[in-house]
PDB file of N, CA and C in Angstrom:
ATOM      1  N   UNK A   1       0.841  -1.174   0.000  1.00 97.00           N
ATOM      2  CA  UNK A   1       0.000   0.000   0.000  1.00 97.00           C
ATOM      3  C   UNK A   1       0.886   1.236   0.000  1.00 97.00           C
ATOM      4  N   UNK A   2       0.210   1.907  -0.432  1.00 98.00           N
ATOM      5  CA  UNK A   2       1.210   3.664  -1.078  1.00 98.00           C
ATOM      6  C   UNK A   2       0.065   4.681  -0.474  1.00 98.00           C
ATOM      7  N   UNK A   3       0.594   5.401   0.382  1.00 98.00           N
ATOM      8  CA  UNK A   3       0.038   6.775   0.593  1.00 98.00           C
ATOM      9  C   UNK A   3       0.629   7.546   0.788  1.00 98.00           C
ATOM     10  N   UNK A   4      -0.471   9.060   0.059  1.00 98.00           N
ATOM     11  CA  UNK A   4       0.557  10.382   0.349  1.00 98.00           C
ATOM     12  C   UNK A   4      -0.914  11.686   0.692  1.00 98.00           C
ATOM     13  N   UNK A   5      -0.639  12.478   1.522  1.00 97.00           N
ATOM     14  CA  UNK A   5      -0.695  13.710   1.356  1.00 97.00           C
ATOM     15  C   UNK A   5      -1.091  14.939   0.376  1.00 97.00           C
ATOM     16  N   UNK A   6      -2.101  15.368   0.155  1.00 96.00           N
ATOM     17  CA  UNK A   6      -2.248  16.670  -0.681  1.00 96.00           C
ATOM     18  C   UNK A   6      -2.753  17.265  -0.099  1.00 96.00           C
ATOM     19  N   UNK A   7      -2.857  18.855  -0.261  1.00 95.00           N
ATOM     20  CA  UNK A   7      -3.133  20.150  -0.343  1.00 95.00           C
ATOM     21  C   UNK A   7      -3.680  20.749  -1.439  1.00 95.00           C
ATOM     22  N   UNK A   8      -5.390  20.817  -1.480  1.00 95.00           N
ATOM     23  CA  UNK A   8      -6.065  21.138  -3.097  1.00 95.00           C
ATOM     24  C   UNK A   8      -5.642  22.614  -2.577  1.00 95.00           C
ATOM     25  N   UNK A   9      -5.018  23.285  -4.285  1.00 92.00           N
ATOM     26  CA  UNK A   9      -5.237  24.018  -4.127  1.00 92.00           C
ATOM     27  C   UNK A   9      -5.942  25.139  -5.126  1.00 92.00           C
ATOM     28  N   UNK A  10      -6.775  24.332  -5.396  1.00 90.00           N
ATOM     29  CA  UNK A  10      -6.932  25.263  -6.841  1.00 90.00           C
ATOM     30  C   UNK A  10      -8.380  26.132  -5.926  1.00 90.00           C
ATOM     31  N   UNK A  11      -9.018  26.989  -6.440  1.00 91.00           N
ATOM     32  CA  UNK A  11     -10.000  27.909  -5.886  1.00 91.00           C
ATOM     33  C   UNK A  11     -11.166  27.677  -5.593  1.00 91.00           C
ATOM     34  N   UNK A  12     -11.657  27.086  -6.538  1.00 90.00           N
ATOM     35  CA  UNK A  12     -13.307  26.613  -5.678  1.00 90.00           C
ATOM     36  C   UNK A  12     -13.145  24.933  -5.615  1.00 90.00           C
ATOM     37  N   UNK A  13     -11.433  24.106  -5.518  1.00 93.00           N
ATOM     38  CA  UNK A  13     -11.630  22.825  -4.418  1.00 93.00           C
ATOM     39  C   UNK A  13     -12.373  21.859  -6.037  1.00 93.00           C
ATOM     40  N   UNK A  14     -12.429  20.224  -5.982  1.00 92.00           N
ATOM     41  CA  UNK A  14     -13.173  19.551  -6.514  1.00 92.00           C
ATOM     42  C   UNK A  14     -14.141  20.007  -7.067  1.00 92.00           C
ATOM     43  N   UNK A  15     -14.629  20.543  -7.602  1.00 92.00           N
ATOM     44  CA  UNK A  15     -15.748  21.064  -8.413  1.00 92.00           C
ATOM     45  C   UNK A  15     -16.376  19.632  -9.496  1.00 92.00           C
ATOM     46  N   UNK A  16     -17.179  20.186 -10.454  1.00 94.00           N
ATOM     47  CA  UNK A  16     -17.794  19.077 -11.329  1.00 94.00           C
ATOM     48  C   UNK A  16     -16.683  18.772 -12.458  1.00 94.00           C
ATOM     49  N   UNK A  17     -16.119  19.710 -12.849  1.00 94.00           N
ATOM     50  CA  UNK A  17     -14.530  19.309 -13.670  1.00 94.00           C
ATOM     51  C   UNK A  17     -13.709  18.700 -13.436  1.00 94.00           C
ATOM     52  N   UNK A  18     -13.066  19.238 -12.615  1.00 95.00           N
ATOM     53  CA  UNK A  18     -11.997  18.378 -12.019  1.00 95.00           C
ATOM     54  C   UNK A  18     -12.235  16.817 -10.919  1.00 95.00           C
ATOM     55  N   UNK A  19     -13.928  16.534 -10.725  1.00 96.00           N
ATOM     56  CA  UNK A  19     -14.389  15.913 -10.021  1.00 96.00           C
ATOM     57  C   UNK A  19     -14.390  14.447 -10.756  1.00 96.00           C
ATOM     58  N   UNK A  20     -14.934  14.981 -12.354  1.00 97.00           N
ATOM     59  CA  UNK A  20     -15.238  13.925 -13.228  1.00 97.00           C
ATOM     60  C   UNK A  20     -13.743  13.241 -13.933  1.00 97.00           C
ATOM     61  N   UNK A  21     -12.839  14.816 -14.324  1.00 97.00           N
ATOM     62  CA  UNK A  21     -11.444  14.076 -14.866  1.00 97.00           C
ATOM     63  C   UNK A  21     -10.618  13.166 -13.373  1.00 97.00           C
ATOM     64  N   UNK A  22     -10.901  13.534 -12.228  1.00 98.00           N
ATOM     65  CA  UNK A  22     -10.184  12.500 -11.276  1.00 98.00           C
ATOM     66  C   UNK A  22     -10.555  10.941 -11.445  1.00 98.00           C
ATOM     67  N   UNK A  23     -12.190  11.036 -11.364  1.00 98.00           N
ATOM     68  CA  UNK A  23     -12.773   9.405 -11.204  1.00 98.00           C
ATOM     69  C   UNK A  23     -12.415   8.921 -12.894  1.00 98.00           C
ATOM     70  N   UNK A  24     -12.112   9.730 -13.635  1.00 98.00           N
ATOM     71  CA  UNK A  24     -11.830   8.990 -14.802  1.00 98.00           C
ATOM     72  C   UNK A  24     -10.690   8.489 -15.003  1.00 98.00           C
ATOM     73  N   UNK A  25      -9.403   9.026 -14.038  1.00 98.00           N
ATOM     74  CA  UNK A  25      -8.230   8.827 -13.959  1.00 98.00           C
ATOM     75  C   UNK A  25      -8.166   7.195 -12.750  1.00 98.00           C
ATOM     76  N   UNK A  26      -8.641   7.578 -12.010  1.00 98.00           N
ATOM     77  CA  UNK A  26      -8.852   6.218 -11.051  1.00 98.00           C
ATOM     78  C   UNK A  26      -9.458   4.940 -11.065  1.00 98.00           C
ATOM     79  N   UNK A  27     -10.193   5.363 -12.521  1.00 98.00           N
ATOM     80  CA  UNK A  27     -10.983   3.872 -13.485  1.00 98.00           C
ATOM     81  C   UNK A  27      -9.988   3.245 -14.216  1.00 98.00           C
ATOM     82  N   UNK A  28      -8.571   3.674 -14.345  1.00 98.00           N
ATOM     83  CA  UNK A  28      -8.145   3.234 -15.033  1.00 98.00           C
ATOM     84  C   UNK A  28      -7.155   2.549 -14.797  1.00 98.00           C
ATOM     85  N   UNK A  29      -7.256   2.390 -13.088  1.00 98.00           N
ATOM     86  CA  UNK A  29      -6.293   1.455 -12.389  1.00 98.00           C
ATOM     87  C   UNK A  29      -6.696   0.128 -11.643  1.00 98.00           C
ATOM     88  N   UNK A  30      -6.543  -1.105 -11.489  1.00 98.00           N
ATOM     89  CA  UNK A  30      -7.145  -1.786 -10.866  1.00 98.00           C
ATOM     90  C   UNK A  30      -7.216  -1.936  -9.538  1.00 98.00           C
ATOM     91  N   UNK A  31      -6.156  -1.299  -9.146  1.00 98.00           N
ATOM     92  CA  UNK A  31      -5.955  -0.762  -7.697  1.00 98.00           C
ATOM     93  C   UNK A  31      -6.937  -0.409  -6.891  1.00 98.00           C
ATOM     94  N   UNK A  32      -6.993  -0.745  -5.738  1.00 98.00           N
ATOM     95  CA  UNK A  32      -8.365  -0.157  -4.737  1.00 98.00           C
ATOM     96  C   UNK A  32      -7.890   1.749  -4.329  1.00 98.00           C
ATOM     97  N   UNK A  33      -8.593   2.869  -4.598  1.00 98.00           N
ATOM     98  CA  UNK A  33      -7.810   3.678  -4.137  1.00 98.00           C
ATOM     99  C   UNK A  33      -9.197   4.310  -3.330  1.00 98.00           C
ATOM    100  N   UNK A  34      -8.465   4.915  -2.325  1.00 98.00           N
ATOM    101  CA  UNK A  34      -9.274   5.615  -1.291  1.00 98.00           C
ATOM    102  C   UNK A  34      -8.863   6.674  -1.132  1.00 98.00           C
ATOM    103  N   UNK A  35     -10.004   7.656  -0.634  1.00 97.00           N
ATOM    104  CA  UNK A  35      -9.051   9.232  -0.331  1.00 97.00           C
ATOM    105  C   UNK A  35      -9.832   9.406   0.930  1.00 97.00           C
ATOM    106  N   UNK A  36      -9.527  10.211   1.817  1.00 96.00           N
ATOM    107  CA  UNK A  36      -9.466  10.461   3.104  1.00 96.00           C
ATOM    108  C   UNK A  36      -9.655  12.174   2.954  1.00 96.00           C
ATOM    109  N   UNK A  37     -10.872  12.642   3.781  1.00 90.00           N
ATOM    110  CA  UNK A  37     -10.976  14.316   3.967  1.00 90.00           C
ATOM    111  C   UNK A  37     -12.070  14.203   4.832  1.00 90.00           C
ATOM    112  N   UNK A  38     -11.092  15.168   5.615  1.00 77.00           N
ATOM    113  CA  UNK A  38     -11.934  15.213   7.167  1.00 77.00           C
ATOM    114  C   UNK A  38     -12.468  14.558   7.659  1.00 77.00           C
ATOM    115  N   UNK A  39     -11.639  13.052   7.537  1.00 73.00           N
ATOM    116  CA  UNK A  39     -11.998  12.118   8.749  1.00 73.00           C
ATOM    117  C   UNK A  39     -12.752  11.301   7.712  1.00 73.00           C
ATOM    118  N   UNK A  40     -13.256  11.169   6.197  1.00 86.00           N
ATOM    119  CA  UNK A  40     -14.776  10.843   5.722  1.00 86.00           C
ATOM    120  C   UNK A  40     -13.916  10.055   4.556  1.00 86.00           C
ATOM    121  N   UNK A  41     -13.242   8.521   4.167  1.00 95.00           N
ATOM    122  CA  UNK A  41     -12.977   8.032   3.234  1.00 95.00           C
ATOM    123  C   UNK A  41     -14.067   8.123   1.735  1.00 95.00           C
ATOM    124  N   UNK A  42     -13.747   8.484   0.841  1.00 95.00           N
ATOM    125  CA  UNK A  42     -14.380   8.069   0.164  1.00 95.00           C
ATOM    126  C   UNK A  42     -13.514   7.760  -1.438  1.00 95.00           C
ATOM    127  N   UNK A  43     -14.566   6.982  -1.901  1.00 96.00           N
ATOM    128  CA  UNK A  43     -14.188   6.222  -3.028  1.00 96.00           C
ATOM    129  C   UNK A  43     -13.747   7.382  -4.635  1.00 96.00           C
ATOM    130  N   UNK A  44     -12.858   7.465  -5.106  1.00 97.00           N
ATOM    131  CA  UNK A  44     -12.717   8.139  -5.934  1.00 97.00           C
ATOM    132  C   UNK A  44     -13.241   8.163  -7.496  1.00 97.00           C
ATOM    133  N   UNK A  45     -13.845   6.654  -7.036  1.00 98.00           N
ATOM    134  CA  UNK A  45     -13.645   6.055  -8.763  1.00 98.00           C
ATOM    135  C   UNK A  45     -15.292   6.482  -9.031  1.00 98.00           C
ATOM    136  N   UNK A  46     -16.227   7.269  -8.318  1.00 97.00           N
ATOM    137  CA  UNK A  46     -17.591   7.588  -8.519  1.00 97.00           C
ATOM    138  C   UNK A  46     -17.463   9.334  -8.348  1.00 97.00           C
ATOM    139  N   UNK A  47     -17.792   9.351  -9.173  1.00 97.00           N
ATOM    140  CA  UNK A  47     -17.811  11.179  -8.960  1.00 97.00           C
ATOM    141  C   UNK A  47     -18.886  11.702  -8.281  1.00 97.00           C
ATOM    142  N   UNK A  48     -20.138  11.282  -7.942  1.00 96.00           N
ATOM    143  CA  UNK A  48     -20.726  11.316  -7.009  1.00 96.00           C
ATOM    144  C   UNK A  48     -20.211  11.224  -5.495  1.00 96.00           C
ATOM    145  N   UNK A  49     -18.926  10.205  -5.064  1.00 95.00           N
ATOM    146  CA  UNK A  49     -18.623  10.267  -3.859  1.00 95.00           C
ATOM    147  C   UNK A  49     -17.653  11.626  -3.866  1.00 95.00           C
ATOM    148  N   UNK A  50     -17.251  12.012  -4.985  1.00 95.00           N
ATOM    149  CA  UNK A  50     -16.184  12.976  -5.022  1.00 95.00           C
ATOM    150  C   UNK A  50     -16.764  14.371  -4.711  1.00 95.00           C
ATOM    151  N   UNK A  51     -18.249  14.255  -5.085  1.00 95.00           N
ATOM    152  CA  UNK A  51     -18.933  16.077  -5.048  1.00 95.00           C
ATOM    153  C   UNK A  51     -19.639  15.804  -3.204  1.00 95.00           C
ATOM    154  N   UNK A  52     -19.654  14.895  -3.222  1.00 94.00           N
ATOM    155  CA  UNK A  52     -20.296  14.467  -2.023  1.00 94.00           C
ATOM    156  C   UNK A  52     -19.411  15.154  -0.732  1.00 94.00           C
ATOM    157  N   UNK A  53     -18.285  15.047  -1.285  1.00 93.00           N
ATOM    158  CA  UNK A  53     -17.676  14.743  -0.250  1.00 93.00           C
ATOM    159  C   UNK A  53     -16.652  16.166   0.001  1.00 93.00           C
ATOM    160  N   UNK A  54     -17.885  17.787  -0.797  1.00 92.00           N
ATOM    161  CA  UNK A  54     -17.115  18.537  -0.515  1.00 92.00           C
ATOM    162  C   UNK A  54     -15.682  19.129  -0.387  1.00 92.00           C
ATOM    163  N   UNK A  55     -14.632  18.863  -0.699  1.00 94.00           N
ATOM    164  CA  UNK A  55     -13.622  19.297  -1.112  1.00 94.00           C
ATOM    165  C   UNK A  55     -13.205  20.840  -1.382  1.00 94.00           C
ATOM    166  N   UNK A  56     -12.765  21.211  -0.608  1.00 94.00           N
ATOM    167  CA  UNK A  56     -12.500  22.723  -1.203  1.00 94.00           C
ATOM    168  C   UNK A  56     -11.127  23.286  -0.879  1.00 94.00           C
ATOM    169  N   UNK A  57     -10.634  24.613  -1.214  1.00 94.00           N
ATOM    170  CA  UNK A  57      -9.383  24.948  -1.423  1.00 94.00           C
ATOM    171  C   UNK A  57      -8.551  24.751  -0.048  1.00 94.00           C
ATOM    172  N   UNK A  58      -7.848  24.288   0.140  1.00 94.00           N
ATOM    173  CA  UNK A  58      -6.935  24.222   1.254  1.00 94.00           C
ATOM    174  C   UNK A  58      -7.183  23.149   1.842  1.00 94.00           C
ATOM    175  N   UNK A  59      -7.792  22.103   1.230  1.00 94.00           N
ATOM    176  CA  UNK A  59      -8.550  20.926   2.086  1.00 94.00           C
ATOM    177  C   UNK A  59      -7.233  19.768   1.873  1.00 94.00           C
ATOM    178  N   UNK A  60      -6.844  19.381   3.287  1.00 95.00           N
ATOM    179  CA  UNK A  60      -5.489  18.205   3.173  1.00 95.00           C
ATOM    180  C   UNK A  60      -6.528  16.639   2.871  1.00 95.00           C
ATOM    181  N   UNK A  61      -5.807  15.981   1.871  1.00 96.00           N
ATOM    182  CA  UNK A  61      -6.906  14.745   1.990  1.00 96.00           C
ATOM    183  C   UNK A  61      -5.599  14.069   1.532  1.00 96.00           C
ATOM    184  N   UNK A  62      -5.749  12.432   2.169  1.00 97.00           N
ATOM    185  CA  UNK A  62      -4.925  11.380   2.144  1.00 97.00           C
ATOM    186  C   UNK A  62      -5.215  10.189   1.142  1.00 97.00           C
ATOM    187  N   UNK A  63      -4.315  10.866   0.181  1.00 98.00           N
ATOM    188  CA  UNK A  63      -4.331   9.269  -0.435  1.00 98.00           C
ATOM    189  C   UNK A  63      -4.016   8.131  -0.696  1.00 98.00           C
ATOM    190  N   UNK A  64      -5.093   7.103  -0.643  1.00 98.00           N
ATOM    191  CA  UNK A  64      -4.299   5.115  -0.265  1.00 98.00           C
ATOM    192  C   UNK A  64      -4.462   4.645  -1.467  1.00 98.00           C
ATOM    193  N   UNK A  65      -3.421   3.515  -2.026  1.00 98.00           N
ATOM    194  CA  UNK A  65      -3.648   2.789  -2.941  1.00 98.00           C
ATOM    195  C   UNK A  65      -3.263   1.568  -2.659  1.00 98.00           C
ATOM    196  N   UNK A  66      -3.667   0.391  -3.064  1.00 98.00           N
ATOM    197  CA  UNK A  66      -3.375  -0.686  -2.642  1.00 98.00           C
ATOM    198  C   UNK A  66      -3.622  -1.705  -3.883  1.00 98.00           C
ATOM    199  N   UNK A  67      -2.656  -2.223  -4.081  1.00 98.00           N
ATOM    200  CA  UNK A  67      -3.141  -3.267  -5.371  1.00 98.00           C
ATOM    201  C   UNK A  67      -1.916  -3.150  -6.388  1.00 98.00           C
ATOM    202  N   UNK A  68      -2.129  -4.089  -7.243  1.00 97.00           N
ATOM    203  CA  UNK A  68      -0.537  -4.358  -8.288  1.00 97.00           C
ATOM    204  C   UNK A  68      -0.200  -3.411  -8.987  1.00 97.00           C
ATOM    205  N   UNK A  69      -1.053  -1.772  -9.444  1.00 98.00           N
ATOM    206  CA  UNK A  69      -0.628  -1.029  -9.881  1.00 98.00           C
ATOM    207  C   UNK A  69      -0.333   0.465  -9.124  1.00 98.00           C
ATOM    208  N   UNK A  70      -0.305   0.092  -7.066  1.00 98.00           N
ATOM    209  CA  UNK A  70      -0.610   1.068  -6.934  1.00 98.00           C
ATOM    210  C   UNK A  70       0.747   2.220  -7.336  1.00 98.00           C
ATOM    211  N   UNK A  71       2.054   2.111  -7.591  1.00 98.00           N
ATOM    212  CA  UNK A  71       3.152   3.036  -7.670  1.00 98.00           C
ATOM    213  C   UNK A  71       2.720   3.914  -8.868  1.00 98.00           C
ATOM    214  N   UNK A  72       2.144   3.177  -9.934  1.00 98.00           N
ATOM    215  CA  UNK A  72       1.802   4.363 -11.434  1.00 98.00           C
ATOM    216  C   UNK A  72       0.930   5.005 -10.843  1.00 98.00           C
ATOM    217  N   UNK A  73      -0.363   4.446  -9.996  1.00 98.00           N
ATOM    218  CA  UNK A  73      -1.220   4.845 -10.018  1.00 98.00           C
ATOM    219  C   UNK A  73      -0.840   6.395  -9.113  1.00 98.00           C
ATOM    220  N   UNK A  74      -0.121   6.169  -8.320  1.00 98.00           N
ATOM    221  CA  UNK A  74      -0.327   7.132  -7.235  1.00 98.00           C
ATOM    222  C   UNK A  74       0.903   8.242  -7.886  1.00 98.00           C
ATOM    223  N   UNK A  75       1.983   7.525  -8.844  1.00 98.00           N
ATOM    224  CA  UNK A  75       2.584   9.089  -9.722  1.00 98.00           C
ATOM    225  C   UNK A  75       2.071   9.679 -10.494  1.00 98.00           C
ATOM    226  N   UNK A  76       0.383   8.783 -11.271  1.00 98.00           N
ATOM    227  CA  UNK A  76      -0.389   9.963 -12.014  1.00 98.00           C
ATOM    228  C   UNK A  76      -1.592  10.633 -11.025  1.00 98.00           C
ATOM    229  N   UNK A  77      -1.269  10.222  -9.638  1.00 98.00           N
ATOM    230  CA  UNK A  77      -2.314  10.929  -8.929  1.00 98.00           C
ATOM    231  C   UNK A  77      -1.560  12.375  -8.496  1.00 98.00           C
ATOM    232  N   UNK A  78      -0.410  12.005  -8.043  1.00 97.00           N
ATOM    233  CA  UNK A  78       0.458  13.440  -7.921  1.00 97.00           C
ATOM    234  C   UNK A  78       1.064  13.965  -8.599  1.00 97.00           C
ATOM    235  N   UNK A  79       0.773  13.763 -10.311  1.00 97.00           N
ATOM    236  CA  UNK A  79       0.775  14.635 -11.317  1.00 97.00           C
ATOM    237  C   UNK A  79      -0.550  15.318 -11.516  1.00 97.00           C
ATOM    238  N   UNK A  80      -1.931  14.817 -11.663  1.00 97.00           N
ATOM    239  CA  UNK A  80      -2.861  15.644 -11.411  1.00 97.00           C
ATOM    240  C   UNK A  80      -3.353  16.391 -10.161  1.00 97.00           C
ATOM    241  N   UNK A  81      -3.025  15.966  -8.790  1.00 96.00           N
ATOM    242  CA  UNK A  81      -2.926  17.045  -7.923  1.00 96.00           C
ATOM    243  C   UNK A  81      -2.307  18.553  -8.012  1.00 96.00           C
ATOM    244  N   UNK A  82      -0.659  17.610  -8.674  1.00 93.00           N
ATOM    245  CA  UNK A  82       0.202  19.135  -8.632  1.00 93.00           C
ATOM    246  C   UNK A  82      -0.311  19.838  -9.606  1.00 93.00           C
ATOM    247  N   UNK A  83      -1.143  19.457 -10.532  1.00 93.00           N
ATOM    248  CA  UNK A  83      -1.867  20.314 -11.668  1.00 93.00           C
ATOM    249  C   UNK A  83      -2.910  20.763 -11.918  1.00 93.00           C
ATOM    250  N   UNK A  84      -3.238  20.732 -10.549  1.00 90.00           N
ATOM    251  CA  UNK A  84      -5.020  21.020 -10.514  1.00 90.00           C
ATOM    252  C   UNK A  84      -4.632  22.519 -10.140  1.00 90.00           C
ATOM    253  N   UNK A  85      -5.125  23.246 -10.831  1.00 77.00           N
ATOM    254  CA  UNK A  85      -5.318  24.849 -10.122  1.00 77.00           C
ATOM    255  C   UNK A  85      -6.244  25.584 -10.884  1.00 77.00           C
ATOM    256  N   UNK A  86      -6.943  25.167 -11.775  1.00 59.00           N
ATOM    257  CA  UNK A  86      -8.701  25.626 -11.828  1.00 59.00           C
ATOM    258  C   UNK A  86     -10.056  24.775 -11.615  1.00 59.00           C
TER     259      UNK A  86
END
């Protein structure tokens, strides 16, 4: 299992854009991945758990991966973190 740390920082946080390109990025791993914000796991791979689950600018959330692809998975997760800023 692989986890790390982020800091959203883009301005209005997960929104419906960046909500839908994440779970589309996390469908494409077989990996179990979980994210963690404010205490509240939720599943990434539904963009529904992603708007659900509020997200906004400055929000630290933890992410787990677990499974045979989690190392790609989690260097294209902290390539689209570090690139989220609208």
């Amino acid at each position: 299992m692989v986890r790390k740390d982020f800091i959203i920082k883009n301005e209005v946080g997960l929104h419906a854009r960046p909500a839908s390109e994440l779970c589309a990025l996390c469908k494409k791993f077989e990996s179990g991945i979980t994210i963690n914000a404010t205490k509240k796991p939720f599943n990434p791979k539904s963009v529904i758990s992603i708007l659900t689950a509020e997200i906004k600018k400055g929000s630290e959330i933890t992410v787990e991966i677990d499974g045979a692809d989690e190392e790609n998975a989690m260097n294209e997760l902290t390539t689209f973190f570090d690139k989220l800023l609208d």
